[in-house]
PDB file of C-alpha atoms in Angstrom:
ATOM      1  CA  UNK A  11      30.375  58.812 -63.442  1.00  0.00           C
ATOM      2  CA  UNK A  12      33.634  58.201 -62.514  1.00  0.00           C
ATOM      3  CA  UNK A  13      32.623  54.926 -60.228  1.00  0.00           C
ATOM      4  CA  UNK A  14      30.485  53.348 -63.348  1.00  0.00           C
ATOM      5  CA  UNK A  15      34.116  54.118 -65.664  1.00  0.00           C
ATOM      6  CA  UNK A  16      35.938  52.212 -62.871  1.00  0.00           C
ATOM      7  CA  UNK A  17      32.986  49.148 -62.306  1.00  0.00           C
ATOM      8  CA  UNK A  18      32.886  48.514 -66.418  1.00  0.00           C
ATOM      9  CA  UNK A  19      36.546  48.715 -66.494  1.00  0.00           C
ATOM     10  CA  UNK A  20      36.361  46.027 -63.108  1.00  0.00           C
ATOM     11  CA  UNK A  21      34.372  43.923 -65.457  1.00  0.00           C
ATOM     12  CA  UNK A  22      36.031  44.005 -68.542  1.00  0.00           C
ATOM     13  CA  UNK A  23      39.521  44.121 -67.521  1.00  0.00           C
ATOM     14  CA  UNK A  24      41.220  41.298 -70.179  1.00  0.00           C
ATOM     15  CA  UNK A  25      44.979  42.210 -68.130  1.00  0.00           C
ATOM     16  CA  UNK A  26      45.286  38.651 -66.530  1.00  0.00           C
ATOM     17  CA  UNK A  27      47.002  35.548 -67.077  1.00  0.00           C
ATOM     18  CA  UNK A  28      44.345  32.753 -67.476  1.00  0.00           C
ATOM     19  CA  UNK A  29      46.023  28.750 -68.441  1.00  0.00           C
ATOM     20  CA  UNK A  30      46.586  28.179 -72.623  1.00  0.00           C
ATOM     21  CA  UNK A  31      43.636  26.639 -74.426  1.00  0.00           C
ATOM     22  CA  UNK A  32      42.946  22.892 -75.036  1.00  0.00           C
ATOM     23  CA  UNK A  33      42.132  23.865 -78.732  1.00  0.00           C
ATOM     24  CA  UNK A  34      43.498  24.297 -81.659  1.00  0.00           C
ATOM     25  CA  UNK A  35      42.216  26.506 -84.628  1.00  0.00           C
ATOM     26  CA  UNK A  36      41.074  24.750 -87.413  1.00  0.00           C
ATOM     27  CA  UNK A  37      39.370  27.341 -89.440  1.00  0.00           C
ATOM     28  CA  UNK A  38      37.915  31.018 -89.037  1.00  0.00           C
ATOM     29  CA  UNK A  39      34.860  29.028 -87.364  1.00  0.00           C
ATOM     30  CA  UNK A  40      35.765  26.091 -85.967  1.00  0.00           C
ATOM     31  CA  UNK A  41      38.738  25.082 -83.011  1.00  0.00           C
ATOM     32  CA  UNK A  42      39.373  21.375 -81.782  1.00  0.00           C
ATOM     33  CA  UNK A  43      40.835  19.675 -78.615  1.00  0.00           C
ATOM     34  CA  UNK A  44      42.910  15.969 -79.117  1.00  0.00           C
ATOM     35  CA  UNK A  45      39.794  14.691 -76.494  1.00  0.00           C
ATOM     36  CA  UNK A  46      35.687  15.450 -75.884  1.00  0.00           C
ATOM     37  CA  UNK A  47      36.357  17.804 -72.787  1.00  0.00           C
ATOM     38  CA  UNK A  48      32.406  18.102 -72.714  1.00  0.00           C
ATOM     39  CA  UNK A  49      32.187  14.330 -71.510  1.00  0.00           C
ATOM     40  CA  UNK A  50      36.101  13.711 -70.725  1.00  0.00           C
ATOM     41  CA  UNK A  51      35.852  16.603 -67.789  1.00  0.00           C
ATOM     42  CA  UNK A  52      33.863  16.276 -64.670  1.00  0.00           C
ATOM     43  CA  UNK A  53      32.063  19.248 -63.210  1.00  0.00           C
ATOM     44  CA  UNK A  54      32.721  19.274 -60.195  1.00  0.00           C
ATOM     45  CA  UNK A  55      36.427  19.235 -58.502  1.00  0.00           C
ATOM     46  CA  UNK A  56      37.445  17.419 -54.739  1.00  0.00           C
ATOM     47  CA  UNK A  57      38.705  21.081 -53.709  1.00  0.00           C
ATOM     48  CA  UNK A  58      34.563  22.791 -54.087  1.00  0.00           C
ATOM     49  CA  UNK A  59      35.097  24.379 -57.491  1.00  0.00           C
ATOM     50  CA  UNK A  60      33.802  23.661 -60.799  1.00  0.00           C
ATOM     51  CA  UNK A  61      35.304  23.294 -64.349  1.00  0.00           C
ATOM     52  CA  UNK A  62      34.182  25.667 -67.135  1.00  0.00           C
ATOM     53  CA  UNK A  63      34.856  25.462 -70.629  1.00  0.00           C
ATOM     54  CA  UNK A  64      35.447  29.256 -71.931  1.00  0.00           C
ATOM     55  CA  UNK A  65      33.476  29.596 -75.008  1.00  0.00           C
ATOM     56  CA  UNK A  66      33.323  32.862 -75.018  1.00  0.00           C
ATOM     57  CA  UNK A  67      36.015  35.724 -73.593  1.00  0.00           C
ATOM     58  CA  UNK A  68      34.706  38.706 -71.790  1.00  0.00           C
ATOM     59  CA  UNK A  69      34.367  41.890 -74.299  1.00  0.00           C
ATOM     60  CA  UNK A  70      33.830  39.579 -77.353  1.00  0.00           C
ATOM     61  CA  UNK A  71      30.945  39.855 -79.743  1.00  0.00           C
ATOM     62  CA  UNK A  72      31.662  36.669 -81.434  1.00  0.00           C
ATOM     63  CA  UNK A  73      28.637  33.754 -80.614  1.00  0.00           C
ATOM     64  CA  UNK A  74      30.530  30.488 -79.514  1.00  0.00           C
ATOM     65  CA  UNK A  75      29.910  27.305 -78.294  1.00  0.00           C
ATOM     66  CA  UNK A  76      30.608  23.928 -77.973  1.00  0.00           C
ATOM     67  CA  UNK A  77      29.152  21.101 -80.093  1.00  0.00           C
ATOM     68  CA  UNK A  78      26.732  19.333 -78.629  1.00  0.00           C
ATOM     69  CA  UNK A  79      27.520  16.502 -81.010  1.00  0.00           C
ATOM     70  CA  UNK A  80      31.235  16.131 -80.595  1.00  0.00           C
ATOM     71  CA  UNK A  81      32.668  17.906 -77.061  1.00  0.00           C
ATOM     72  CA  UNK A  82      35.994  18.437 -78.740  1.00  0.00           C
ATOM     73  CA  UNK A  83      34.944  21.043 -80.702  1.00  0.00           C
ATOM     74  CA  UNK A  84      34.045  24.839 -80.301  1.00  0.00           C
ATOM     75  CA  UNK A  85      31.980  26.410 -83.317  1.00  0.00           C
ATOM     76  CA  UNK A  86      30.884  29.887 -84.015  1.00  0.00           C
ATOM     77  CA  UNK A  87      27.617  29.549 -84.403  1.00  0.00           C
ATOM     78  CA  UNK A  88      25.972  30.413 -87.551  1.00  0.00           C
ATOM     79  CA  UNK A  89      22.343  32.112 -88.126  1.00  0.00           C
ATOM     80  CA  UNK A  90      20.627  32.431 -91.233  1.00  0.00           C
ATOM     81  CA  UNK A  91      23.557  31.549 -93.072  1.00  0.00           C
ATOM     82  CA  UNK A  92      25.739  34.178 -91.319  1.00  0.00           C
ATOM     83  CA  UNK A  93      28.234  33.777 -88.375  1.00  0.00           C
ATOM     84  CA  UNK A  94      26.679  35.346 -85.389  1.00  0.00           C
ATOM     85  CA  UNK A  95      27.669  38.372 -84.203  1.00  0.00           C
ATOM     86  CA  UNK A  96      26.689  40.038 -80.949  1.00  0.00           C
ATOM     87  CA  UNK A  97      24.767  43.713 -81.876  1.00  0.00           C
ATOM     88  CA  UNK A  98      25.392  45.348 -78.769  1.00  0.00           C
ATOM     89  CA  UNK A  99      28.222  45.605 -76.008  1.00  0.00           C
ATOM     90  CA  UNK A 100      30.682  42.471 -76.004  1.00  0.00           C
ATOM     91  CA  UNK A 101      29.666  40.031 -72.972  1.00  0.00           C
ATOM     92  CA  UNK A 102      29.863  41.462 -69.588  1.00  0.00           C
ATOM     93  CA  UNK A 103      31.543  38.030 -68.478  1.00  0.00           C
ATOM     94  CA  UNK A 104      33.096  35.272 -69.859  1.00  0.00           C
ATOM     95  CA  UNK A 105      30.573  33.330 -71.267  1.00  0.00           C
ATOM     96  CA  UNK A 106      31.115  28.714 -71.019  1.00  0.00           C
ATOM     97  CA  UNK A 107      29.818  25.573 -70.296  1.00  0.00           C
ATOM     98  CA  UNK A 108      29.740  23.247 -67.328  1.00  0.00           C
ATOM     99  CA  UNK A 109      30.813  19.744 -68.809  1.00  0.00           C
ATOM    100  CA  UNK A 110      29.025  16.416 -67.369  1.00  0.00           C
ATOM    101  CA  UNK A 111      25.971  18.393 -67.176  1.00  0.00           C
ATOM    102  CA  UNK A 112      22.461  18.730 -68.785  1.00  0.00           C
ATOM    103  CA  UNK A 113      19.313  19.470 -67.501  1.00  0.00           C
ATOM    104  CA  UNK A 114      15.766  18.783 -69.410  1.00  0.00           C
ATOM    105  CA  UNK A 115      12.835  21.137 -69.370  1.00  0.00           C
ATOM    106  CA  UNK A 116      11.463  18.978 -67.098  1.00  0.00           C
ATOM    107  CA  UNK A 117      14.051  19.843 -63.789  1.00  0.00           C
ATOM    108  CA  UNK A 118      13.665  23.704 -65.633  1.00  0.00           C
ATOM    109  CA  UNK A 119      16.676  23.615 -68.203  1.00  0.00           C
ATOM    110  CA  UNK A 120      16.591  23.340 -71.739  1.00  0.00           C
ATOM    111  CA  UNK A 121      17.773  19.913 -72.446  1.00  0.00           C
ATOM    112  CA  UNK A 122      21.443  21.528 -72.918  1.00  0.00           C
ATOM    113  CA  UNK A 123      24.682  21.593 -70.513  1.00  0.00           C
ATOM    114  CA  UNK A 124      24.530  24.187 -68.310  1.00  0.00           C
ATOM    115  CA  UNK A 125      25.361  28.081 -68.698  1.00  0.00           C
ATOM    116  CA  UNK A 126      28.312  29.256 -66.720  1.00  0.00           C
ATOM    117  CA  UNK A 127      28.993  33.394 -66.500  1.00  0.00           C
ATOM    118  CA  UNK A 128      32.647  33.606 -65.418  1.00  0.00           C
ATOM    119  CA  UNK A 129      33.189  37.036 -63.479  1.00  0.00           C
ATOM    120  CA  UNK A 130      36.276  39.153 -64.302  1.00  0.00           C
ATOM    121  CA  UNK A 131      39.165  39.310 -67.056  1.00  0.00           C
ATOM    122  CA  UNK A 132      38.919  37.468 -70.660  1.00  0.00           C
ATOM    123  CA  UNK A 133      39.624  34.325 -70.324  1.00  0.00           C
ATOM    124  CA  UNK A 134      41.439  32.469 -73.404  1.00  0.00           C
ATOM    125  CA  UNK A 135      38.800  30.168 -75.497  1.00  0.00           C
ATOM    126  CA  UNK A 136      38.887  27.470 -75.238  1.00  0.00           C
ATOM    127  CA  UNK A 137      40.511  27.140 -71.645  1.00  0.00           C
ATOM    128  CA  UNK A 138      39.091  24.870 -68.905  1.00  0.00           C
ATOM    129  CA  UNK A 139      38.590  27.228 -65.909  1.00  0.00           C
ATOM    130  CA  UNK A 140      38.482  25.839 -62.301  1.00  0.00           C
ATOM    131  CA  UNK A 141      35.838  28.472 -60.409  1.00  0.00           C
ATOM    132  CA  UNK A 142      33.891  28.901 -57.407  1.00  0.00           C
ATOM    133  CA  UNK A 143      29.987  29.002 -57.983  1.00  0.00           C
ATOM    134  CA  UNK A 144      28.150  31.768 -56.390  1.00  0.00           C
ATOM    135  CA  UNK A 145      24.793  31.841 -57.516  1.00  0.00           C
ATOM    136  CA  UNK A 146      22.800  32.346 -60.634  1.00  0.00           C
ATOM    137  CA  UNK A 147      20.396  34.500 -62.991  1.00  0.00           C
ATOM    138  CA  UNK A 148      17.067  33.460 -63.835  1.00  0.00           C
ATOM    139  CA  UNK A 149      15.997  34.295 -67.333  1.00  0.00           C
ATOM    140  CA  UNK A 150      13.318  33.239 -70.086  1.00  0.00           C
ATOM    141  CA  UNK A 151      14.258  33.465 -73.318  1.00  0.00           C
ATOM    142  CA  UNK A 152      11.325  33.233 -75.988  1.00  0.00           C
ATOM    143  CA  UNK A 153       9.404  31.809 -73.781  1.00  0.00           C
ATOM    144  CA  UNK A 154      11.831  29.081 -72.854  1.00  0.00           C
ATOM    145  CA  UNK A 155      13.954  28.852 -68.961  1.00  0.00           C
ATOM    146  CA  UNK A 156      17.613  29.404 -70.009  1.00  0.00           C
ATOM    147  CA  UNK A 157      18.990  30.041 -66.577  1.00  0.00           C
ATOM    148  CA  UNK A 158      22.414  31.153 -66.168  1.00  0.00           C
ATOM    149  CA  UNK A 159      24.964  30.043 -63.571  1.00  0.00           C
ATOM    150  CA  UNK A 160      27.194  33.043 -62.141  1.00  0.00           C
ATOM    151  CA  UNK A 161      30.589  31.727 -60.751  1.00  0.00           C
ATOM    152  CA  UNK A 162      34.108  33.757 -59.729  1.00  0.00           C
ATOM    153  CA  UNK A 163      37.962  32.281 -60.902  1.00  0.00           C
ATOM    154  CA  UNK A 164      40.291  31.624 -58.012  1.00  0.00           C
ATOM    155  CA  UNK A 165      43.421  32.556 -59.077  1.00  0.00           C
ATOM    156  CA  UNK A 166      45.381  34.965 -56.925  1.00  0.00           C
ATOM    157  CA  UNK A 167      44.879  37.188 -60.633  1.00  0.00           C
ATOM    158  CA  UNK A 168      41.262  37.961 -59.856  1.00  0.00           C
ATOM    159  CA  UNK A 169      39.607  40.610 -58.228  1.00  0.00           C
ATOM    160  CA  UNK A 170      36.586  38.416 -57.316  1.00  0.00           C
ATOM    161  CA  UNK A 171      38.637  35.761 -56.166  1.00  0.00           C
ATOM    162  CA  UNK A 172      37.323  36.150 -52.161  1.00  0.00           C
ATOM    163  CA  UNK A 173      33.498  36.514 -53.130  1.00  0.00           C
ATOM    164  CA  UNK A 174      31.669  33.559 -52.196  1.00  0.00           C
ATOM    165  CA  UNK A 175      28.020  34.364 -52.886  1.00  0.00           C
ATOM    166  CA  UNK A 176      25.637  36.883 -54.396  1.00  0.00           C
ATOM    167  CA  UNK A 177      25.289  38.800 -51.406  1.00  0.00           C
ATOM    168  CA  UNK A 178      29.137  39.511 -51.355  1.00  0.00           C
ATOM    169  CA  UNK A 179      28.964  40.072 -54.357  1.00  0.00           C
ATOM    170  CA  UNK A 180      26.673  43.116 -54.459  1.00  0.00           C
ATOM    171  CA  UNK A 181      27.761  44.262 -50.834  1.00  0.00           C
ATOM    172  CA  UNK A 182      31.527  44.309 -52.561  1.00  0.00           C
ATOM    173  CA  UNK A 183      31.411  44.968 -56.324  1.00  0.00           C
ATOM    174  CA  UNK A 184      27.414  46.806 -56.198  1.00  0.00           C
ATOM    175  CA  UNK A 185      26.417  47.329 -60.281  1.00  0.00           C
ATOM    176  CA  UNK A 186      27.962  44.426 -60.879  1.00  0.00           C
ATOM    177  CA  UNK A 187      25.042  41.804 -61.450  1.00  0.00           C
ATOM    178  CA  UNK A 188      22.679  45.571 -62.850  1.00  0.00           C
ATOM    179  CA  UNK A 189      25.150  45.472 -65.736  1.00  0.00           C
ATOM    180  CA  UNK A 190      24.520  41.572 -66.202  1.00  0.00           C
ATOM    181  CA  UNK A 191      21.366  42.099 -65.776  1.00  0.00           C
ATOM    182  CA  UNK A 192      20.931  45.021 -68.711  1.00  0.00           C
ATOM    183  CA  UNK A 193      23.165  43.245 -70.995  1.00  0.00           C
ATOM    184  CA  UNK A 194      20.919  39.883 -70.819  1.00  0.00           C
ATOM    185  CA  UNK A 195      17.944  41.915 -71.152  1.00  0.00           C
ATOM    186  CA  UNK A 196      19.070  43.787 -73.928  1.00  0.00           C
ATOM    187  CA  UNK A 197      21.652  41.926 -76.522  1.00  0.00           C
ATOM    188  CA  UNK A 198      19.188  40.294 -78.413  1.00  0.00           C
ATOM    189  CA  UNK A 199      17.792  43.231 -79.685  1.00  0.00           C
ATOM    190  CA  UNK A 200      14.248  45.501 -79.157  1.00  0.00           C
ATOM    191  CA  UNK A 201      12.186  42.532 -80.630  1.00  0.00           C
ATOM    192  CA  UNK A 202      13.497  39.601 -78.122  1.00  0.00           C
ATOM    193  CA  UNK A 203      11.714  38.242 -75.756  1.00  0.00           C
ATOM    194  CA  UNK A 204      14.180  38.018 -72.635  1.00  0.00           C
ATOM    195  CA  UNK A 205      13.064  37.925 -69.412  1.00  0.00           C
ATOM    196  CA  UNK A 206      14.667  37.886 -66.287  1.00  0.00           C
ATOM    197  CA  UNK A 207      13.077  36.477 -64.167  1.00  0.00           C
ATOM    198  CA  UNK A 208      15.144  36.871 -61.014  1.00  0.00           C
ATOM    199  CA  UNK A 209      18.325  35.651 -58.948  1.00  0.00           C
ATOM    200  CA  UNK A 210      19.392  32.519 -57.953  1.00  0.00           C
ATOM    201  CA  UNK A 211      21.566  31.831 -54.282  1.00  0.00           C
ATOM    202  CA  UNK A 212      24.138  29.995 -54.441  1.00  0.00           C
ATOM    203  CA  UNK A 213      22.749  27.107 -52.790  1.00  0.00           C
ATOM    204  CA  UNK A 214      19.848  27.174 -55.612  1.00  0.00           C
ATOM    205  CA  UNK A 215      22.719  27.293 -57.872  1.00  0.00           C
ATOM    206  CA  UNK A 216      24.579  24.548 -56.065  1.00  0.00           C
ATOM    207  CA  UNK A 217      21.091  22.614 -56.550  1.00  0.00           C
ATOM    208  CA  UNK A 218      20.496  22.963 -59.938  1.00  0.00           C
ATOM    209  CA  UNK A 219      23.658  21.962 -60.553  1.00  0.00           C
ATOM    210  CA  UNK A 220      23.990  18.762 -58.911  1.00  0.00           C
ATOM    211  CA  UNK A 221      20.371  17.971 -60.603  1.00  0.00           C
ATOM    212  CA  UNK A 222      21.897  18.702 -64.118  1.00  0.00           C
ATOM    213  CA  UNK A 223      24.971  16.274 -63.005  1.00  0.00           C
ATOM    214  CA  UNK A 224      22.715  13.398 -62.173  1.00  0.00           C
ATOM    215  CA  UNK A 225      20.646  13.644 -65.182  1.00  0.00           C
ATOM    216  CA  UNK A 226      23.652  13.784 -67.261  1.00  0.00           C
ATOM    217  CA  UNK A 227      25.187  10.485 -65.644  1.00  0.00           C
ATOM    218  CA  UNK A 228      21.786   9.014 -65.858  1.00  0.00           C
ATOM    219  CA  UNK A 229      21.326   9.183 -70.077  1.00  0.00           C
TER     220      UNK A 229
END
């Protein structure tokens, strides 16, 4: 018991220092950024990592995400006239979007930029994250792919800031992805139709990712 206390603590540990965000609040639902980070920010880095847009800190309940219409601004997403609120635990990870990206349903996406997880402490929202990809999660959701990229932060503040793949990951921090796993399987509610489907190496993630970057630059 007292290794699962210590593992979800691991998880959602919000004690580091992560950079300020690029937005500004502009209402209860709605921040903004002076620039469309979605298009303005490439997805890739020269030093190997990636750029994530935090949409959503780890332990929140709060469903965010950027506009697909205008990159410089976050939205809490509303659902039958409500804003959306998570009924379950908050998210296991920080929850963003890789800019420069989209893949169609064609290449296995769903026509949207792709799904980032960031590992570790809550990030601020709205924050452009430089991480390491390490592999992904596979999942259907209503009958649709809506796969989900797993990646690690590498500042010296993270725990996960060595792990370079999935394997490390489970031979290092084991529960880790079963509690990503659960929550994915589970958030949505009895009813849902989530379906996970599997996991995804971090060369298959590295692959789906350069796919969804040469889509992107080619619409």
């Amino acid at each position: 018991m007292k290794k699962h206390i210590a593992l979800i603590s691991l998880v959602l540990s919000c004690s580091s220092a992560f950079a300020d965000s690029n937005f500004l609040k502009v209402d209860t639902y709605t921040i903004k950024a002076d620039q469309d980070y979605l298009s303005a920010t490439p997805a890739k880095n020269n030093n190997g990592t990636i750029n994530a847009i935090i949409e959503i800190p780890t332990g929140s309940n709060e469903k965010w995400e950027v506009s697909k219409v205008d990159g410089s601004v976050i939205n809490w997403e509303f659902k039958n006239g409500q804003p959306r609120i998570v009924h379950y635990l908050g998210y296991p990870s920080n929850y963003g979007t890789i800019p420069n990206t989209a893949l169609p349903k064609s290449l296995g996406g769903d026509g949207d930029p792709l799904d980032v997880l960031v590992l570790g402490s809550a990030m601020v929202q709205g924050s452009v994250a430089q991480v390491r990809l390490i592999g992904g999660l596979k999942m259907l959701d209503g009958g649709e792919q809506d796969d989900k990229l797993i990646a690690v932060p590498v500042t010296e503040q993270s725990p996960f800031k060595n792990v370079h793949s999935i394997k490390q990951l489970q031979q290092q921090y084991p529960g880790v992805l079963t509690i990503i796993d659960t929550w994915f399987s589970n958030y949505k509610g009895a009813g849902a139709k989530v379906d996970i489907q599997g996991v995804l190496s971090k060369q298959e993630a590295l692959d789906v990712l350069d796919k969804a970057v040469k889509y992107y630059k080619e619409i």
